[in-house]
Tab-separated table of C-alpha atoms in Angstrom:
chain	number	residue	atom	x	y	z
A	27	UNK	CA	-47.464	48.952	-57.904
A	28	UNK	CA	-50.765	47.038	-60.091
A	29	UNK	CA	-49.630	49.161	-62.809
A	30	UNK	CA	-45.755	47.900	-62.302
A	31	UNK	CA	-46.936	44.273	-62.594
A	32	UNK	CA	-49.340	44.833	-64.838
A	33	UNK	CA	-46.688	46.110	-66.938
A	34	UNK	CA	-44.335	43.517	-66.381
A	35	UNK	CA	-46.480	40.921	-67.322
A	36	UNK	CA	-47.465	42.448	-70.294
A	37	UNK	CA	-43.654	42.716	-71.888
A	38	UNK	CA	-43.127	39.258	-70.379
A	39	UNK	CA	-45.494	38.050	-72.451
A	40	UNK	CA	-44.879	40.021	-75.780
A	41	UNK	CA	-41.015	38.944	-74.769
A	42	UNK	CA	-41.604	35.399	-75.036
A	43	UNK	CA	-43.965	35.886	-78.032
A	44	UNK	CA	-41.400	37.195	-79.900
A	45	UNK	CA	-38.450	34.686	-79.494
A	46	UNK	CA	-41.354	31.891	-79.817
A	47	UNK	CA	-41.772	33.283	-83.426
A	48	UNK	CA	-38.076	33.492	-83.941
A	49	UNK	CA	-37.865	30.184	-83.021
A	50	UNK	CA	-40.463	29.056	-85.225
A	51	UNK	CA	-38.737	31.181	-88.294
A	52	UNK	CA	-35.448	29.199	-87.640
A	53	UNK	CA	-36.633	26.425	-87.067
A	54	UNK	CA	-38.696	26.197	-90.621
A	55	UNK	CA	-35.798	27.354	-92.065
A	56	UNK	CA	-33.503	24.396	-91.342
A	57	UNK	CA	-36.653	22.185	-91.911
A	58	UNK	CA	-36.860	23.174	-95.649
A	59	UNK	CA	-32.594	23.138	-96.644
A	60	UNK	CA	-33.053	19.766	-94.804
A	61	UNK	CA	-35.819	19.274	-97.181
A	62	UNK	CA	-33.847	20.951	-100.203
A	63	UNK	CA	-30.801	18.685	-99.521
A	64	UNK	CA	-33.190	15.221	-99.355
A	65	UNK	CA	-34.925	16.180	-102.059
A	66	UNK	CA	-31.535	16.684	-104.542
A	67	UNK	CA	-30.028	13.825	-103.338
A	68	UNK	CA	-32.934	11.137	-103.808
A	69	UNK	CA	-33.662	12.755	-106.880
A	70	UNK	CA	-30.328	12.743	-108.137
A	71	UNK	CA	-29.912	9.155	-107.503
A	72	UNK	CA	-33.456	8.007	-108.582
A	73	UNK	CA	-32.668	10.001	-112.292
A	74	UNK	CA	-29.872	7.952	-112.706
A	75	UNK	CA	-31.156	4.431	-112.156
A	76	UNK	CA	-34.311	5.117	-114.438
A	77	UNK	CA	-32.219	5.923	-117.395
A	78	UNK	CA	-29.766	3.006	-116.824
A	79	UNK	CA	-30.416	-0.802	-118.057
A	80	UNK	CA	-30.293	-3.868	-115.583
A	81	UNK	CA	-26.984	-4.893	-116.566
A	82	UNK	CA	-25.507	-1.181	-115.893
A	83	UNK	CA	-26.711	-0.792	-112.480
A	84	UNK	CA	-25.764	-4.301	-111.334
A	85	UNK	CA	-22.717	-3.452	-112.724
A	86	UNK	CA	-22.468	-0.145	-110.840
A	87	UNK	CA	-23.942	-1.911	-107.606
A	88	UNK	CA	-21.309	-4.572	-107.678
A	89	UNK	CA	-18.777	-2.452	-107.976
A	90	UNK	CA	-19.522	-0.104	-105.223
A	91	UNK	CA	-20.089	-3.181	-102.680
A	92	UNK	CA	-16.709	-4.317	-104.012
A	93	UNK	CA	-14.625	-1.296	-102.853
A	94	UNK	CA	-15.911	-1.706	-99.467
A	95	UNK	CA	-16.406	-5.555	-98.931
A	96	UNK	CA	-13.147	-6.671	-101.058
A	97	UNK	CA	-15.466	-9.529	-102.952
A	98	UNK	CA	-12.750	-12.298	-104.492
A	99	UNK	CA	-13.655	-13.409	-108.179
A	100	UNK	CA	-16.256	-16.009	-107.842
A	101	UNK	CA	-18.079	-13.723	-105.260
A	102	UNK	CA	-18.419	-10.845	-107.724
A	103	UNK	CA	-19.903	-12.834	-110.591
A	104	UNK	CA	-22.293	-13.849	-107.742
A	105	UNK	CA	-23.210	-10.094	-106.398
A	106	UNK	CA	-23.431	-9.455	-110.514
A	107	UNK	CA	-25.976	-12.298	-110.846
A	108	UNK	CA	-27.678	-11.428	-108.037
A	109	UNK	CA	-27.315	-7.876	-108.753
A	110	UNK	CA	-28.834	-8.524	-112.347
A	111	UNK	CA	-31.882	-10.491	-110.959
A	112	UNK	CA	-32.612	-7.822	-108.685
A	113	UNK	CA	-32.527	-4.345	-111.048
A	114	UNK	CA	-34.557	-6.624	-113.879
A	115	UNK	CA	-37.030	-7.043	-111.259
A	116	UNK	CA	-36.799	-3.216	-110.338
A	117	UNK	CA	-37.461	-2.682	-113.843
A	118	UNK	CA	-40.476	-4.599	-114.566
A	119	UNK	CA	-41.817	-3.693	-111.184
A	120	UNK	CA	-41.221	0.085	-112.813
A	121	UNK	CA	-43.208	-0.499	-115.802
A	122	UNK	CA	-45.944	-1.790	-113.888
A	123	UNK	CA	-46.168	1.439	-112.052
A	124	UNK	CA	-45.837	3.781	-114.804
A	125	UNK	CA	-48.917	1.669	-116.628
A	126	UNK	CA	-51.126	1.952	-113.757
A	127	UNK	CA	-50.033	5.831	-113.141
A	128	UNK	CA	-50.946	6.341	-116.444
A	129	UNK	CA	-54.395	3.992	-116.302
A	130	UNK	CA	-55.240	5.905	-112.803
A	131	UNK	CA	-54.526	9.584	-114.631
A	132	UNK	CA	-56.871	8.341	-117.679
A	133	UNK	CA	-59.722	7.189	-115.359
A	134	UNK	CA	-59.080	10.797	-113.346
A	135	UNK	CA	-59.296	12.718	-115.968
A	136	UNK	CA	-62.667	10.821	-117.387
A	137	UNK	CA	-64.032	11.156	-114.018
A	138	UNK	CA	-63.094	15.053	-113.721
A	139	UNK	CA	-64.405	15.569	-116.790
A	140	UNK	CA	-67.855	13.647	-116.349
A	141	UNK	CA	-68.137	15.874	-112.645
A	142	UNK	CA	-67.558	19.391	-114.845
A	143	UNK	CA	-70.628	17.983	-116.958
A	144	UNK	CA	-72.737	18.120	-113.962
A	145	UNK	CA	-72.131	21.958	-113.045
A	146	UNK	CA	-73.233	25.188	-114.615
A	147	UNK	CA	-70.805	26.932	-116.816
A	148	UNK	CA	-70.538	29.350	-113.744
A	149	UNK	CA	-69.731	26.776	-111.082
A	150	UNK	CA	-67.136	25.390	-113.134
A	151	UNK	CA	-65.278	29.414	-113.431
A	152	UNK	CA	-65.861	29.307	-109.169
A	153	UNK	CA	-65.044	25.980	-108.907
A	154	UNK	CA	-61.785	26.825	-111.127
A	155	UNK	CA	-60.726	29.726	-109.128
A	156	UNK	CA	-61.338	27.721	-106.133
A	157	UNK	CA	-58.653	24.984	-107.198
A	158	UNK	CA	-56.234	27.641	-108.451
A	159	UNK	CA	-56.208	29.553	-105.062
A	160	UNK	CA	-56.036	26.445	-103.036
A	161	UNK	CA	-52.712	25.392	-105.287
A	162	UNK	CA	-51.321	28.653	-104.941
A	163	UNK	CA	-51.817	28.550	-100.709
A	164	UNK	CA	-49.812	25.122	-100.772
A	165	UNK	CA	-46.923	26.313	-102.878
A	166	UNK	CA	-47.393	29.558	-100.455
A	167	UNK	CA	-46.838	27.413	-97.297
A	168	UNK	CA	-44.016	24.873	-99.334
A	169	UNK	CA	-46.469	22.155	-99.909
A	170	UNK	CA	-45.330	21.506	-103.207
A	171	UNK	CA	-45.245	18.081	-102.668
A	172	UNK	CA	-48.078	17.800	-100.035
A	173	UNK	CA	-49.240	14.185	-101.555
A	174	UNK	CA	-46.706	12.703	-101.162
A	175	UNK	CA	-45.370	14.311	-97.849
A	176	UNK	CA	-49.423	12.608	-96.684
A	177	UNK	CA	-48.610	9.860	-98.131
A	178	UNK	CA	-45.446	9.213	-95.962
A	179	UNK	CA	-46.901	10.566	-92.637
A	180	UNK	CA	-49.673	7.706	-93.131
A	181	UNK	CA	-46.871	4.735	-94.233
A	182	UNK	CA	-44.747	6.101	-91.260
A	183	UNK	CA	-47.478	5.879	-88.536
A	184	UNK	CA	-47.647	2.448	-86.444
A	185	UNK	CA	-51.253	0.323	-86.703
A	186	UNK	CA	-53.224	0.817	-83.328
A	187	UNK	CA	-53.242	-1.973	-81.463
A	188	UNK	CA	-56.989	-2.799	-79.849
A	189	UNK	CA	-56.602	-4.594	-76.587
A	190	UNK	CA	-57.778	-8.490	-76.622
A	191	UNK	CA	-60.333	-8.791	-74.591
A	192	UNK	CA	-59.912	-11.541	-71.964
A	193	UNK	CA	-62.378	-14.362	-72.044
A	194	UNK	CA	-63.614	-15.011	-68.734
A	195	UNK	CA	-62.507	-18.817	-68.371
A	196	UNK	CA	-64.944	-21.180	-65.602
A	197	UNK	CA	-63.461	-22.578	-62.734
A	198	UNK	CA	-64.301	-26.220	-62.440
A	199	UNK	CA	-63.628	-26.207	-58.884
A	200	UNK	CA	-66.719	-24.063	-58.215
A	201	UNK	CA	-69.117	-26.180	-59.933
């Protein structure tokens, strides 16, 4: 009797483990498909916007809004002026971000070279191999945009609010 119960428990455990693995693989496939769709959509739009002039961007946005909202001629002019102003600001910010990114890259490259000067050639080779292995592992796990994903996760978190300590009030009646 004990053997039958043991085999039944073992069979139930194996069945549960097998079904959990298939669900995980299905979920992973669905997540990857959704991620791919999102990247295609967002990358496509960003590529379009980056190659356009502020005037073209403002015109596109105004026309797209006009289709649904049916602006008057005066509203079209005002909306176009607003969109043009926003597009110019966006382009300026984009240029600043690009310059900052380039500066960070050169700074990081200089720091990396300075660090490598401190290592022996054997240590440099070991570090190079380890970094390549880590990169390959991340690629195998599908974390091609690992840093972006971590940044997004951190941005999505809400800051933890610390409870405010209550101050003890002094009762004037106890004096």
